[in-house]
XYZ file of C-alpha atoms in Angstrom:
761
model
C 311.593 34.930 -14.756
C 309.957 38.424 -15.597
C 307.323 38.693 -18.040
C 308.901 41.304 -20.696
C 311.913 38.458 -20.293
C 309.514 35.735 -21.544
C 307.861 37.748 -24.160
C 311.580 38.884 -25.524
C 312.540 34.759 -25.341
C 309.150 34.064 -27.597
C 309.702 36.453 -29.903
C 312.814 35.450 -30.986
C 311.298 32.000 -31.615
C 310.244 30.535 -34.669
C 307.237 29.673 -35.809
C 307.558 26.001 -35.989
C 309.002 26.458 -31.575
C 306.166 28.142 -30.927
C 304.269 25.478 -32.189
C 305.813 22.691 -31.131
C 305.634 24.559 -27.191
C 302.221 24.253 -27.143
C 302.356 20.089 -26.819
C 304.665 17.822 -25.110
C 307.874 16.547 -26.338
C 306.527 13.060 -24.828
C 304.140 11.530 -22.465
C 305.405 13.827 -19.162
C 307.327 16.528 -20.753
C 306.916 19.904 -22.597
C 309.507 20.631 -25.045
C 312.694 22.018 -24.720
C 314.246 24.902 -27.120
C 317.703 24.197 -26.334
C 319.103 27.046 -28.411
C 317.305 29.793 -26.802
C 317.789 28.017 -23.183
C 314.377 26.823 -22.327
C 314.289 23.821 -20.517
C 311.114 20.957 -20.325
C 309.705 20.553 -17.111
C 308.092 17.128 -15.825
C 304.192 16.322 -14.902
C 303.344 13.220 -13.251
C 299.768 11.884 -12.197
C 298.621 12.543 -8.494
C 296.901 13.502 -6.573
C 297.332 11.756 -3.531
C 300.382 10.563 -4.369
C 303.417 10.593 -6.816
C 303.199 8.496 -9.723
C 306.529 9.163 -11.504
C 307.004 6.608 -14.553
C 310.131 6.522 -15.745
C 309.398 4.782 -19.223
C 306.758 2.665 -20.065
C 304.089 5.723 -19.739
C 300.676 5.464 -19.447
C 297.563 7.639 -18.305
C 295.653 4.536 -16.976
C 297.663 3.314 -14.210
C 298.546 -0.312 -15.874
C 302.649 0.342 -16.084
C 304.218 0.763 -12.363
C 305.842 3.909 -11.361
C 308.500 4.833 -9.029
C 307.862 3.668 -5.410
C 306.119 6.408 -3.365
C 304.050 7.476 -0.614
C 300.036 6.594 -0.968
C 297.827 9.001 1.112
C 294.168 8.713 1.673
C 292.070 9.824 -1.310
C 290.256 12.500 -2.034
C 287.159 10.818 -0.683
C 288.457 10.316 2.796
C 290.980 13.378 3.010
C 287.324 15.411 2.226
C 285.592 13.468 4.793
C 288.384 15.263 7.258
C 286.833 18.597 6.787
C 290.476 19.849 7.368
C 292.111 22.532 5.061
C 295.156 22.162 7.254
C 295.185 18.308 6.664
C 294.801 18.890 2.778
C 297.527 22.390 3.098
C 299.941 19.752 4.792
C 299.508 17.126 1.922
C 300.033 19.385 -0.742
C 303.582 20.275 0.696
C 304.228 17.125 1.785
C 303.947 15.988 -2.150
C 305.383 19.294 -3.154
C 308.562 18.153 -1.411
C 308.536 14.506 -3.112
C 307.924 16.037 -6.275
C 310.779 18.554 -5.850
C 313.321 15.558 -4.802
C 312.177 13.955 -7.927
C 312.560 16.821 -10.328
C 308.540 16.396 -11.124
C 307.078 20.319 -12.188
C 303.586 19.781 -12.220
C 301.856 17.150 -9.945
C 298.296 16.612 -11.860
C 295.692 17.654 -9.443
C 293.692 18.200 -7.298
C 290.820 16.169 -8.421
C 287.842 18.083 -7.840
C 284.331 17.315 -9.730
C 281.230 16.937 -7.691
C 279.761 13.995 -7.188
C 276.796 13.944 -8.857
C 275.975 10.129 -8.519
C 277.683 7.511 -6.512
C 277.915 5.464 -9.935
C 280.632 7.577 -10.828
C 283.926 5.091 -11.314
C 286.095 8.040 -10.263
C 284.334 9.475 -7.188
C 287.508 7.866 -5.019
C 289.305 10.567 -6.030
C 286.841 13.542 -6.413
C 285.732 15.218 -2.765
C 282.104 16.177 -2.694
C 278.561 16.610 -3.794
C 279.691 19.991 -2.320
C 281.500 23.082 -4.323
C 282.285 24.919 -1.276
C 283.553 21.994 0.465
C 285.656 21.206 -2.605
C 286.452 24.235 -3.589
C 287.950 25.136 -0.111
C 289.649 21.918 0.552
C 291.340 22.024 -3.348
C 292.490 25.549 -2.607
C 294.410 24.190 0.464
C 296.050 21.554 -1.335
C 297.024 23.902 -3.861
C 298.174 26.151 -1.387
C 300.300 23.563 0.010
C 301.885 22.305 -2.995
C 302.452 25.285 -4.869
C 304.287 26.636 -1.880
C 307.450 24.153 -2.298
C 307.793 25.511 -5.913
C 305.235 22.893 -7.251
C 302.435 23.501 -10.069
C 298.944 22.349 -9.184
C 296.765 21.297 -12.292
C 293.495 21.121 -10.526
C 291.134 19.022 -12.727
C 288.694 17.836 -14.489
C 286.928 21.468 -15.783
C 284.738 20.971 -16.335
C 281.091 19.032 -16.109
C 283.308 15.797 -16.005
C 280.881 13.221 -13.504
C 280.761 10.102 -15.313
C 283.381 7.893 -16.900
C 281.402 5.822 -19.529
C 281.856 8.318 -23.153
C 283.679 10.414 -21.359
C 285.512 11.638 -24.430
C 283.026 12.014 -26.608
C 279.245 12.810 -24.453
C 278.536 16.250 -23.794
C 276.616 17.467 -20.633
C 273.847 19.043 -21.118
C 273.277 21.967 -18.302
C 271.885 25.143 -18.053
C 273.758 27.711 -16.803
C 272.217 28.281 -13.227
C 273.352 24.409 -12.426
C 276.886 25.204 -14.105
C 277.295 28.253 -11.926
C 276.173 26.946 -8.383
C 277.449 23.828 -8.928
C 279.632 22.523 -11.119
C 281.942 25.404 -11.908
C 281.621 26.508 -8.182
C 283.642 24.094 -7.244
C 286.487 25.449 -8.998
C 285.955 29.211 -8.354
C 287.205 29.730 -4.882
C 289.951 27.800 -5.231
C 290.967 29.389 -8.879
C 290.299 32.871 -7.117
C 292.117 32.349 -4.010
C 294.605 29.722 -4.490
C 295.878 30.943 -7.983
C 296.979 27.196 -9.237
C 299.732 27.396 -11.931
C 297.375 25.505 -14.226
C 294.469 23.815 -14.887
C 293.203 20.875 -16.665
C 290.638 21.217 -18.842
C 288.568 18.088 -19.374
C 287.377 15.162 -21.848
C 283.711 16.002 -22.250
C 281.901 18.315 -24.658
C 279.772 21.127 -22.680
C 276.337 21.694 -24.445
C 277.854 20.259 -27.329
C 281.233 21.900 -27.487
C 284.205 20.005 -26.116
C 286.098 21.457 -22.658
C 289.087 22.479 -24.826
C 287.416 24.431 -27.731
C 284.880 26.243 -25.083
C 286.155 29.981 -25.314
C 283.539 30.736 -22.654
C 284.753 28.523 -19.403
C 288.074 28.576 -20.841
C 289.095 32.533 -21.115
C 285.827 34.591 -20.245
C 284.867 32.471 -17.113
C 288.394 31.073 -16.548
C 290.657 34.144 -17.293
C 288.466 37.535 -17.273
C 286.331 36.616 -14.593
C 288.191 34.194 -12.106
C 291.486 36.175 -12.296
C 293.162 32.631 -13.376
C 296.877 33.871 -14.743
C 298.328 30.094 -15.584
C 297.987 27.824 -18.245
C 295.766 25.596 -19.601
C 296.502 22.372 -19.963
C 294.652 19.188 -21.900
C 293.549 15.979 -20.153
C 295.821 13.624 -21.837
C 294.329 13.160 -25.337
C 291.291 15.868 -24.646
C 292.447 17.782 -27.883
C 289.800 17.364 -30.588
C 290.658 19.683 -32.463
C 293.994 22.044 -31.723
C 293.649 24.970 -33.527
C 290.075 25.942 -32.190
C 291.555 25.031 -28.874
C 294.338 27.534 -29.152
C 291.688 29.870 -29.796
C 289.311 28.944 -26.799
C 292.782 29.531 -24.448
C 293.596 25.988 -24.163
C 297.442 26.212 -24.094
C 299.361 22.935 -23.758
C 298.605 19.814 -25.149
C 299.350 16.924 -23.898
C 300.573 14.210 -24.416
C 302.783 14.357 -27.260
C 300.909 14.092 -30.771
C 304.247 13.573 -32.713
C 304.588 16.513 -34.294
C 300.770 16.489 -36.385
C 299.120 18.913 -34.598
C 302.514 21.488 -34.252
C 302.161 21.335 -37.910
C 298.476 22.291 -37.905
C 299.289 25.842 -35.615
C 301.799 26.542 -38.299
C 299.583 25.811 -41.510
C 296.778 28.043 -39.741
C 298.968 31.263 -38.869
C 300.760 30.499 -42.551
C 297.049 31.172 -44.320
C 295.776 33.655 -41.521
C 293.366 31.350 -40.102
C 295.248 31.802 -36.673
C 296.672 34.619 -35.674
C 300.121 34.200 -34.314
C 299.416 36.783 -31.480
C 297.208 33.954 -30.170
C 299.717 31.299 -30.448
C 302.841 33.819 -28.582
C 300.098 34.216 -26.120
C 300.214 30.477 -25.441
C 303.552 30.363 -25.309
C 304.129 33.093 -22.857
C 301.814 31.112 -20.555
C 303.731 27.898 -20.930
C 307.287 29.327 -20.501
C 306.130 31.392 -17.581
C 304.916 28.046 -15.812
C 308.077 26.249 -17.287
C 310.493 28.838 -15.493
C 308.857 29.362 -12.274
C 309.045 25.228 -11.710
C 313.153 25.439 -13.156
C 313.892 27.755 -10.745
C 312.458 26.088 -7.650
C 314.494 23.010 -9.258
C 317.713 25.059 -9.054
C 317.137 26.409 -5.794
C 317.274 22.899 -4.377
C 315.953 19.128 -4.301
C 313.262 18.555 -1.725
C 313.099 15.825 0.392
C 311.514 12.621 -0.309
C 311.650 10.345 3.224
C 309.363 7.875 2.423
C 309.013 6.107 6.193
C 308.551 9.683 7.238
C 305.364 10.169 4.891
C 304.211 6.821 5.706
C 303.777 8.265 9.470
C 302.032 11.295 7.825
C 299.902 8.766 5.817
C 298.678 7.256 9.081
C 297.867 10.478 10.848
C 295.851 11.676 7.760
C 294.538 8.766 7.820
C 292.624 9.010 11.387
C 291.544 12.005 10.471
C 289.469 11.431 7.578
C 287.666 8.025 8.647
C 283.812 8.360 9.507
C 282.132 6.012 12.610
C 278.626 5.475 11.213
C 277.512 3.675 13.443
C 277.669 2.686 16.996
C 275.259 0.975 19.194
C 278.244 0.723 22.137
C 280.394 -1.773 21.031
C 283.450 0.357 20.153
C 286.012 1.559 21.039
C 287.568 -2.411 21.780
C 288.912 -3.383 24.896
C 292.402 -4.521 24.934
C 292.435 -7.976 26.198
C 288.931 -9.106 24.180
C 288.615 -11.665 22.047
C 288.125 -10.409 19.082
C 287.377 -12.612 15.580
C 289.158 -10.678 12.694
C 287.077 -11.334 9.874
C 287.624 -10.563 5.605
C 290.307 -10.057 3.463
C 290.903 -6.811 3.966
C 292.141 -6.861 7.633
C 295.142 -9.158 5.699
C 295.217 -6.973 2.233
C 293.418 -3.976 2.871
C 291.945 -2.106 -0.623
C 293.907 1.141 0.307
C 293.215 3.501 -3.398
C 291.812 3.558 -6.616
C 292.189 2.447 -9.564
C 293.909 4.348 -12.726
C 295.885 7.526 -13.515
C 295.913 7.945 -9.788
C 296.928 4.302 -8.853
C 300.645 4.400 -6.615
C 303.130 2.083 -6.173
C 303.379 2.098 -2.549
C 306.675 1.497 -0.627
C 304.651 0.239 1.675
C 300.701 -0.846 2.935
C 300.162 -1.215 6.828
C 297.324 -3.372 7.732
C 294.880 -3.739 10.374
C 296.414 -7.269 11.253
C 299.872 -5.801 10.831
C 298.920 -3.157 13.774
C 297.392 -5.682 15.829
C 300.517 -7.932 15.119
C 301.217 -9.374 19.055
C 298.196 -8.438 20.752
C 296.412 -11.259 22.575
C 292.712 -12.358 21.522
C 293.027 -11.726 18.077
C 292.159 -14.333 15.607
C 291.543 -13.954 12.311
C 289.141 -15.744 9.063
C 288.844 -14.753 5.906
C 285.517 -15.067 5.522
C 285.401 -14.458 1.440
C 287.565 -14.097 -1.412
C 287.256 -10.903 -2.734
C 288.519 -12.532 -6.417
C 284.796 -14.174 -6.696
C 281.214 -12.583 -5.873
C 280.295 -16.096 -5.195
C 280.140 -17.332 -1.288
C 283.229 -19.761 -0.543
C 281.034 -22.141 1.863
C 284.095 -23.549 3.568
C 285.172 -19.820 4.576
C 281.856 -18.670 5.823
C 281.531 -21.668 7.919
C 284.503 -20.722 9.634
C 284.053 -17.079 10.175
C 280.814 -17.730 11.605
C 281.974 -20.365 14.125
C 284.352 -17.765 15.030
C 282.781 -15.067 15.512
C 280.153 -16.950 17.674
C 283.379 -18.191 19.815
C 284.515 -14.616 20.303
C 283.269 -11.549 22.641
C 283.209 -9.186 19.145
C 283.692 -9.504 15.693
C 285.071 -6.977 13.380
C 284.478 -7.758 9.755
C 286.733 -5.984 6.998
C 284.523 -5.325 4.151
C 284.328 -3.162 0.400
C 284.252 -2.726 -2.894
C 287.344 -5.146 -4.893
C 289.040 -3.456 -7.542
C 286.888 -4.198 -10.048
C 284.128 -2.316 -8.962
C 285.388 0.925 -9.226
C 288.121 2.835 -11.291
C 288.845 5.376 -13.325
C 287.109 4.477 -17.262
C 284.293 3.343 -16.411
C 280.902 3.705 -13.736
C 279.686 1.399 -11.465
C 276.660 -0.432 -12.268
C 274.922 -0.512 -8.826
C 275.762 0.532 -5.238
C 275.637 -2.798 -3.732
C 278.946 -4.878 -1.869
C 279.492 -8.485 -3.225
C 277.113 -10.647 -2.352
C 279.181 -13.489 -0.456
C 280.181 -10.001 1.357
C 276.804 -9.136 2.378
C 275.838 -12.819 3.309
C 279.350 -12.817 5.293
C 277.695 -9.533 7.354
C 274.163 -10.996 8.239
C 275.340 -14.444 9.175
C 277.894 -13.550 11.641
C 275.614 -10.713 12.978
C 273.028 -13.571 13.420
C 275.209 -15.121 15.910
C 277.355 -12.226 17.318
C 275.248 -9.310 18.563
C 278.736 -7.336 18.746
C 279.918 -7.105 15.111
C 281.434 -4.071 13.584
C 281.804 -3.413 9.418
C 285.286 -1.805 8.610
C 284.155 -0.739 5.255
C 286.431 0.180 2.513
C 285.470 1.859 -0.544
C 285.619 4.718 -2.800
C 281.958 5.995 -3.028
C 278.533 5.023 -0.897
C 277.336 1.564 -0.672
C 274.083 0.153 0.480
C 273.361 -1.497 3.507
C 270.445 -3.822 4.094
C 272.128 -5.105 6.490
C 272.257 -1.934 8.811
C 270.208 -2.665 11.514
C 271.603 -6.136 12.499
C 274.620 -4.795 12.480
C 276.522 -2.535 15.890
C 279.136 -0.468 14.524
C 280.185 0.617 11.419
C 283.671 2.459 10.369
C 283.895 3.946 6.817
C 287.455 3.864 6.361
C 287.116 4.884 2.539
C 290.405 4.213 0.524
C 292.596 5.484 2.929
C 295.939 4.972 1.756
C 299.224 3.021 2.468
C 298.847 3.221 6.400
C 294.749 2.478 6.697
C 295.172 -0.675 8.775
C 296.844 1.239 12.113
C 294.943 4.024 11.606
C 291.991 1.326 11.559
C 293.432 -0.238 14.677
C 293.500 3.320 16.517
C 290.523 4.702 16.087
C 288.762 0.380 16.779
C 290.602 0.629 20.218
C 290.006 3.906 21.254
C 293.388 5.114 20.811
C 292.230 7.801 18.442
C 288.582 9.470 18.469
C 287.071 9.270 15.023
C 286.347 12.633 13.760
C 285.568 12.140 9.942
C 282.400 13.560 8.364
C 280.782 12.319 5.086
C 281.443 14.786 2.451
C 279.001 13.253 0.239
C 274.991 11.492 0.987
C 274.214 7.723 1.794
C 270.979 7.025 0.362
C 269.427 4.104 1.088
C 268.547 3.073 -2.284
C 270.066 3.740 -5.778
C 266.719 4.521 -6.847
C 267.029 7.784 -4.014
C 269.578 9.369 -6.142
C 268.408 12.796 -7.744
C 270.348 11.960 -10.959
C 269.269 8.451 -10.869
C 266.691 8.588 -14.080
C 269.608 10.732 -16.002
C 272.788 9.057 -15.359
C 273.289 8.131 -18.574
C 274.583 8.329 -22.327
C 271.443 9.486 -24.561
C 272.759 9.752 -28.171
C 275.557 10.721 -26.818
C 274.133 13.284 -24.653
C 274.727 13.375 -20.562
C 271.209 15.335 -19.178
C 271.589 16.882 -15.707
C 268.411 17.306 -15.410
C 268.254 17.566 -11.602
C 269.758 21.209 -11.787
C 270.828 22.532 -8.918
C 269.392 19.789 -6.564
C 272.157 18.032 -6.252
C 273.431 15.415 -3.039
C 271.569 16.796 0.459
C 270.294 19.912 -1.611
C 267.703 17.325 -3.164
C 267.024 15.126 -0.326
C 266.660 17.541 2.401
C 264.372 19.532 -0.371
C 261.775 16.632 -1.001
C 262.243 15.223 2.503
C 263.758 11.928 1.731
C 265.167 9.623 3.887
C 268.699 8.626 4.009
C 271.351 6.125 5.048
C 273.540 8.791 6.601
C 273.153 12.143 5.807
C 275.840 14.757 4.425
C 278.387 15.830 7.462
C 277.598 12.917 9.193
C 280.060 11.207 11.742
C 279.830 10.151 15.331
C 282.384 10.186 18.119
C 283.665 8.787 21.197
C 282.637 12.125 22.870
C 279.819 14.221 23.137
C 279.525 18.136 21.736
C 277.050 20.731 22.972
C 275.808 23.490 20.702
C 275.308 26.713 23.063
C 275.142 30.604 22.613
C 274.869 31.477 18.316
C 274.194 34.748 17.287
C 275.286 36.966 14.658
C 277.107 40.186 14.775
C 274.164 42.064 12.818
C 270.976 41.129 12.311
C 270.635 43.450 8.685
C 272.603 43.642 6.064
C 273.062 45.124 2.638
C 274.523 42.303 0.163
C 277.214 44.476 0.023
C 278.145 43.429 3.569
C 279.370 40.694 5.213
C 277.889 39.040 8.488
C 279.706 36.852 11.238
C 278.094 33.896 12.743
C 279.257 32.944 15.895
C 278.558 29.670 18.339
C 280.222 28.404 21.165
C 280.747 24.293 21.276
C 281.942 22.131 24.386
C 282.631 18.888 24.875
C 280.931 17.073 27.359
C 282.258 13.784 27.727
C 285.259 12.503 28.687
C 287.696 12.097 25.728
C 289.082 14.198 23.621
C 287.578 14.900 20.635
C 287.281 16.808 17.353
C 283.480 18.657 16.196
C 283.015 19.761 12.954
C 280.561 22.621 12.941
C 278.549 23.218 9.829
C 276.653 26.664 8.949
C 274.151 26.066 6.582
C 271.869 29.117 5.173
C 268.231 28.276 4.276
C 266.661 31.442 1.628
C 262.795 32.557 2.365
C 260.318 31.719 -0.360
C 261.185 33.551 -3.617
C 259.617 33.280 -7.168
C 263.141 30.906 -7.976
C 263.184 27.374 -6.697
C 266.706 27.149 -4.219
C 267.421 23.869 -2.285
C 265.630 23.901 1.538
C 269.384 24.818 2.904
C 273.364 25.439 1.562
C 276.623 24.616 3.152
C 278.016 28.139 3.751
C 281.049 27.290 5.658
C 282.523 24.595 8.676
C 285.347 24.697 10.983
C 287.123 21.971 12.828
C 287.623 22.341 16.117
C 289.888 20.262 18.529
C 288.414 20.243 22.185
C 289.610 18.471 25.754
C 286.709 16.874 27.906
C 284.878 20.042 29.604
C 286.509 22.349 26.932
C 284.842 24.886 25.590
C 285.557 27.145 22.076
C 284.200 30.115 19.955
C 283.494 29.301 16.219
C 283.121 32.167 13.852
C 282.008 31.885 10.371
C 281.772 35.288 7.926
C 279.092 34.919 5.401
C 279.695 37.338 2.024
C 277.131 38.303 -0.689
C 277.861 34.853 -1.914
C 276.133 32.705 1.004
C 272.821 34.472 -0.005
C 272.905 34.746 -3.490
C 271.568 32.857 -6.402
C 272.688 32.487 -10.270
C 270.162 34.464 -12.505
C 270.265 33.702 -15.931
C 268.208 36.440 -17.066
C 270.932 38.964 -15.317
C 273.680 36.432 -16.035
C 274.607 37.024 -12.517
C 274.455 36.735 -9.127
C 271.628 37.648 -7.368
C 270.210 38.393 -3.564
C 266.579 38.428 -2.957
C 265.380 40.380 -0.014
C 264.756 38.923 2.864
C 264.709 36.992 6.273
C 267.707 33.856 5.965
C 267.769 31.317 8.712
C 271.228 30.636 9.319
C 271.756 27.156 10.628
C 274.844 25.212 13.113
C 274.839 21.818 12.143
C 276.359 18.428 13.187
C 275.113 17.645 9.424
C 272.798 18.356 7.109
C 270.123 16.777 9.053
C 270.774 17.149 12.911
C 270.682 20.968 13.256
C 271.695 21.910 16.415
C 270.842 26.234 16.531
C 269.892 29.181 14.496
C 269.259 32.372 14.187
C 268.077 34.867 11.042
C 269.760 37.723 9.491
C 267.696 40.591 7.237
C 269.043 40.838 3.701
C 268.466 44.040 1.709
C 269.909 43.608 -1.566
C 271.656 46.877 -3.706
C 268.897 48.229 -6.143
C 271.507 47.352 -8.920
C 270.131 43.842 -8.264
C 267.032 43.908 -9.738
C 265.290 41.980 -12.279
C 264.964 43.077 -15.369
C 261.447 42.667 -16.208
C 259.991 42.314 -19.784
C 256.386 42.355 -21.523
C 256.052 38.710 -20.605
C 256.831 38.890 -16.849
C 253.888 37.579 -14.721
C 252.430 40.381 -12.466
C 253.539 37.975 -9.682
C 257.102 38.121 -9.746
C 256.852 41.821 -10.102
C 254.531 42.039 -7.094
C 256.993 39.891 -5.048
C 259.412 42.445 -5.385
C 258.226 45.461 -2.954
C 260.617 48.322 -4.665
C 258.483 46.999 -8.273
C 255.379 47.281 -6.403
C 255.767 50.656 -4.740
C 255.768 51.324 -8.738
C 253.276 49.239 -10.142
C 250.525 49.659 -7.415
C 249.147 52.955 -8.329
C 248.729 51.959 -11.700
C 246.674 48.866 -10.659
C 244.504 50.806 -7.986
C 243.695 52.618 -11.093
C 242.797 49.913 -12.699
C 240.673 47.964 -10.174
C 238.772 51.618 -9.758
C 238.503 52.240 -13.482
C 236.871 48.338 -13.605
C 235.105 48.078 -10.463
C 232.911 51.710 -10.025
C 231.400 51.707 -6.573
C 227.600 50.038 -6.792
C 225.070 49.335 -3.825
C 224.444 45.718 -3.225
C 220.904 44.478 -2.671
C 220.291 41.312 -0.165
C 220.172 39.007 -3.139
C 223.655 40.028 -4.745
C 225.261 40.126 -1.225
C 223.771 36.834 -0.857
C 225.910 35.790 -3.951
C 228.768 36.895 -2.752
C 229.846 33.669 -0.557
C 229.474 32.005 -4.173
C 231.485 33.990 -5.833
C 234.013 33.845 -2.949
C 234.815 30.135 -4.084
C 236.471 31.382 -7.338
C 238.536 34.773 -5.613
C 241.379 32.311 -5.034
C 241.450 31.477 -8.768
C 240.996 34.725 -9.670
C 244.077 35.966 -7.797
C 246.468 33.197 -9.178
C 245.268 33.745 -12.524
C 246.605 37.514 -12.402
C 249.495 36.525 -10.386
C 250.269 33.936 -13.416
C 249.225 37.088 -16.010
C 252.035 38.751 -18.036
C 252.536 42.081 -17.987
C 251.243 42.486 -21.876
C 247.569 41.167 -20.770
C 247.093 44.700 -19.395
C 246.360 45.551 -22.580
C 243.867 43.031 -22.945
C 242.192 43.004 -19.512
C 242.834 46.348 -17.938
C 242.903 49.050 -20.929
C 246.442 49.557 -20.474
C 248.086 50.290 -23.870
C 251.302 49.354 -25.900
C 253.031 52.583 -24.932
C 251.614 52.753 -21.045
C 253.010 48.787 -21.030
C 256.311 50.421 -22.313
C 256.201 53.338 -20.046
C 255.653 50.839 -17.071
C 258.633 48.309 -18.351
C 260.834 51.685 -18.842
C 259.764 52.519 -14.744
C 260.077 49.123 -13.546
C 263.692 49.163 -15.219
C 264.926 52.236 -14.705
């Protein structure tokens, strides 16, 4: 419906109808206004399957939803590094939603993985905001191409489950912009989601639903978002301030309580009716978009066909972490299959994203009828305690086999929405099983089922590790095809696997202190931290092995010097040098020059997944714009590019740099820092243009304070001693604020103001 007609419709509504439109009619539906022909639309949980509930609604995955297809979770699809896959997933879910008359699917979930302990990490994409935002953007485009609205969540800085409805995420402006807002930014700007879900938590003391800076100034004014903001279910603390801040739709129903508050606020003048009208216009725009799409016809919900898609997607997501030669398995080998998850795989997480799967295909289902396969349970995931009988039977079977494959992972109770993990370990009975089997069988592989990294103190004792993540209902078929070499592993880690929990950047701060969560690690999240402090990790960001090999050659940039307004295209050739078709993920990182501002050693700024037949070579090109070189300047409240030579790195992972080239970047004059009386001289001297202005003044000061005199031999002999303090003197001068020129250089306050005017002009 045209916006002008929507405005006319809002003008016909009573105050009570307007207020009522701003909250749900029940748990999943918006309110209808029948007298004006305004329909209700249904929202449903996602984001990697349709969790439509007909009755007994809840937001925690307690009650069953309709039978649907469970696709790989966000932790898995992110490891595909494949925007086409995410777009196809969005399209498929859009068809399912249309068939079930769902107008908005609540997803994708795209909060940053600040710590491996977050209980909801299995839903989220990555520790890297660029990867998260690009994958989410593809998902949104696919979903909305079918006339179903997306709702990226949870906006923003919602990175732990403990006290999520009341705690305050305390973080500085630069950290917000470079990491936590950046995860949403590109997806919002480019994919144009119909809605955005604000998070439960407070941000620097203000509830996300009442954060006008985020919901209006950044989201709408700066990024151009033109949809509606919906609350997370129950996230509204005070409905009237919510509306003023830009939170349009409260879900679920408040039973009329908050509707009456809105009416009273308009009547007593504390809320402008124009603000309420704007919220109604945004809501109706989405309501009619969804209703018009449904009127065009139903989508196709073929559960069997979509199960096949889920299997194909799962193969693209799994990551071969280690392989010392035992994989792929060969037909006819005697293989001991050990572990409960080979029979009943853990393929999804718990909470609001839990799908009532139409079917689940296990590894044993997939290998049914193959000779040489025999199964032993090994452990019971209902308990962490070792069952000696199950353990002994598994060890004996492994000893008699050619190879052993252990299907291990985190039980359902270890990770879920609503609470965080206490540690990164597998259950002790599983760790013992792995070690005991590896003692008797050198060809032991571990297949993991988990939504977040786990510690692997047994890693040197096993031959191979396949990370399945939570790969959806067709997990078993994908595992079989990858383990037997019918498909080539091509997933890459979208997060770092640390050696120990204590190594993680947020280890000391991942806690609630007096209702506050302090993000003291700042921008040093994930590989940005590990690479900057040169800390060893178990498996780096971007890591993943293949059954073939790849060679990088011919890296070059289309220009060696650019201004910050120009883009640079970086190309690199990749060749499959093995004998099996495979896919490589080319990762492009940018390493900044030395600057007065602390920056991570390198940051991901582009990536591409390329499929190559044996001997085939292709050239990958990635375009880098201004943001690839910029950091957020808290003084300017804007992105700033620092002058210098930037290294462009082509890599197979964050720690596997294959080739590099350099680009000289020249910032625009408008990007200058605003200097003050308290700016250190060293900061000014680091800016070449500023130094051109300041150098003559400093030169005159030096001449005035050090008149030429002839030195005696005795004085010259003392020069060596004085040189000892020269470095200290230099450092003191570099750290001296500009105002100190009045005390040490005889410069008046008026002259300092003139210098500032010259520098800031």
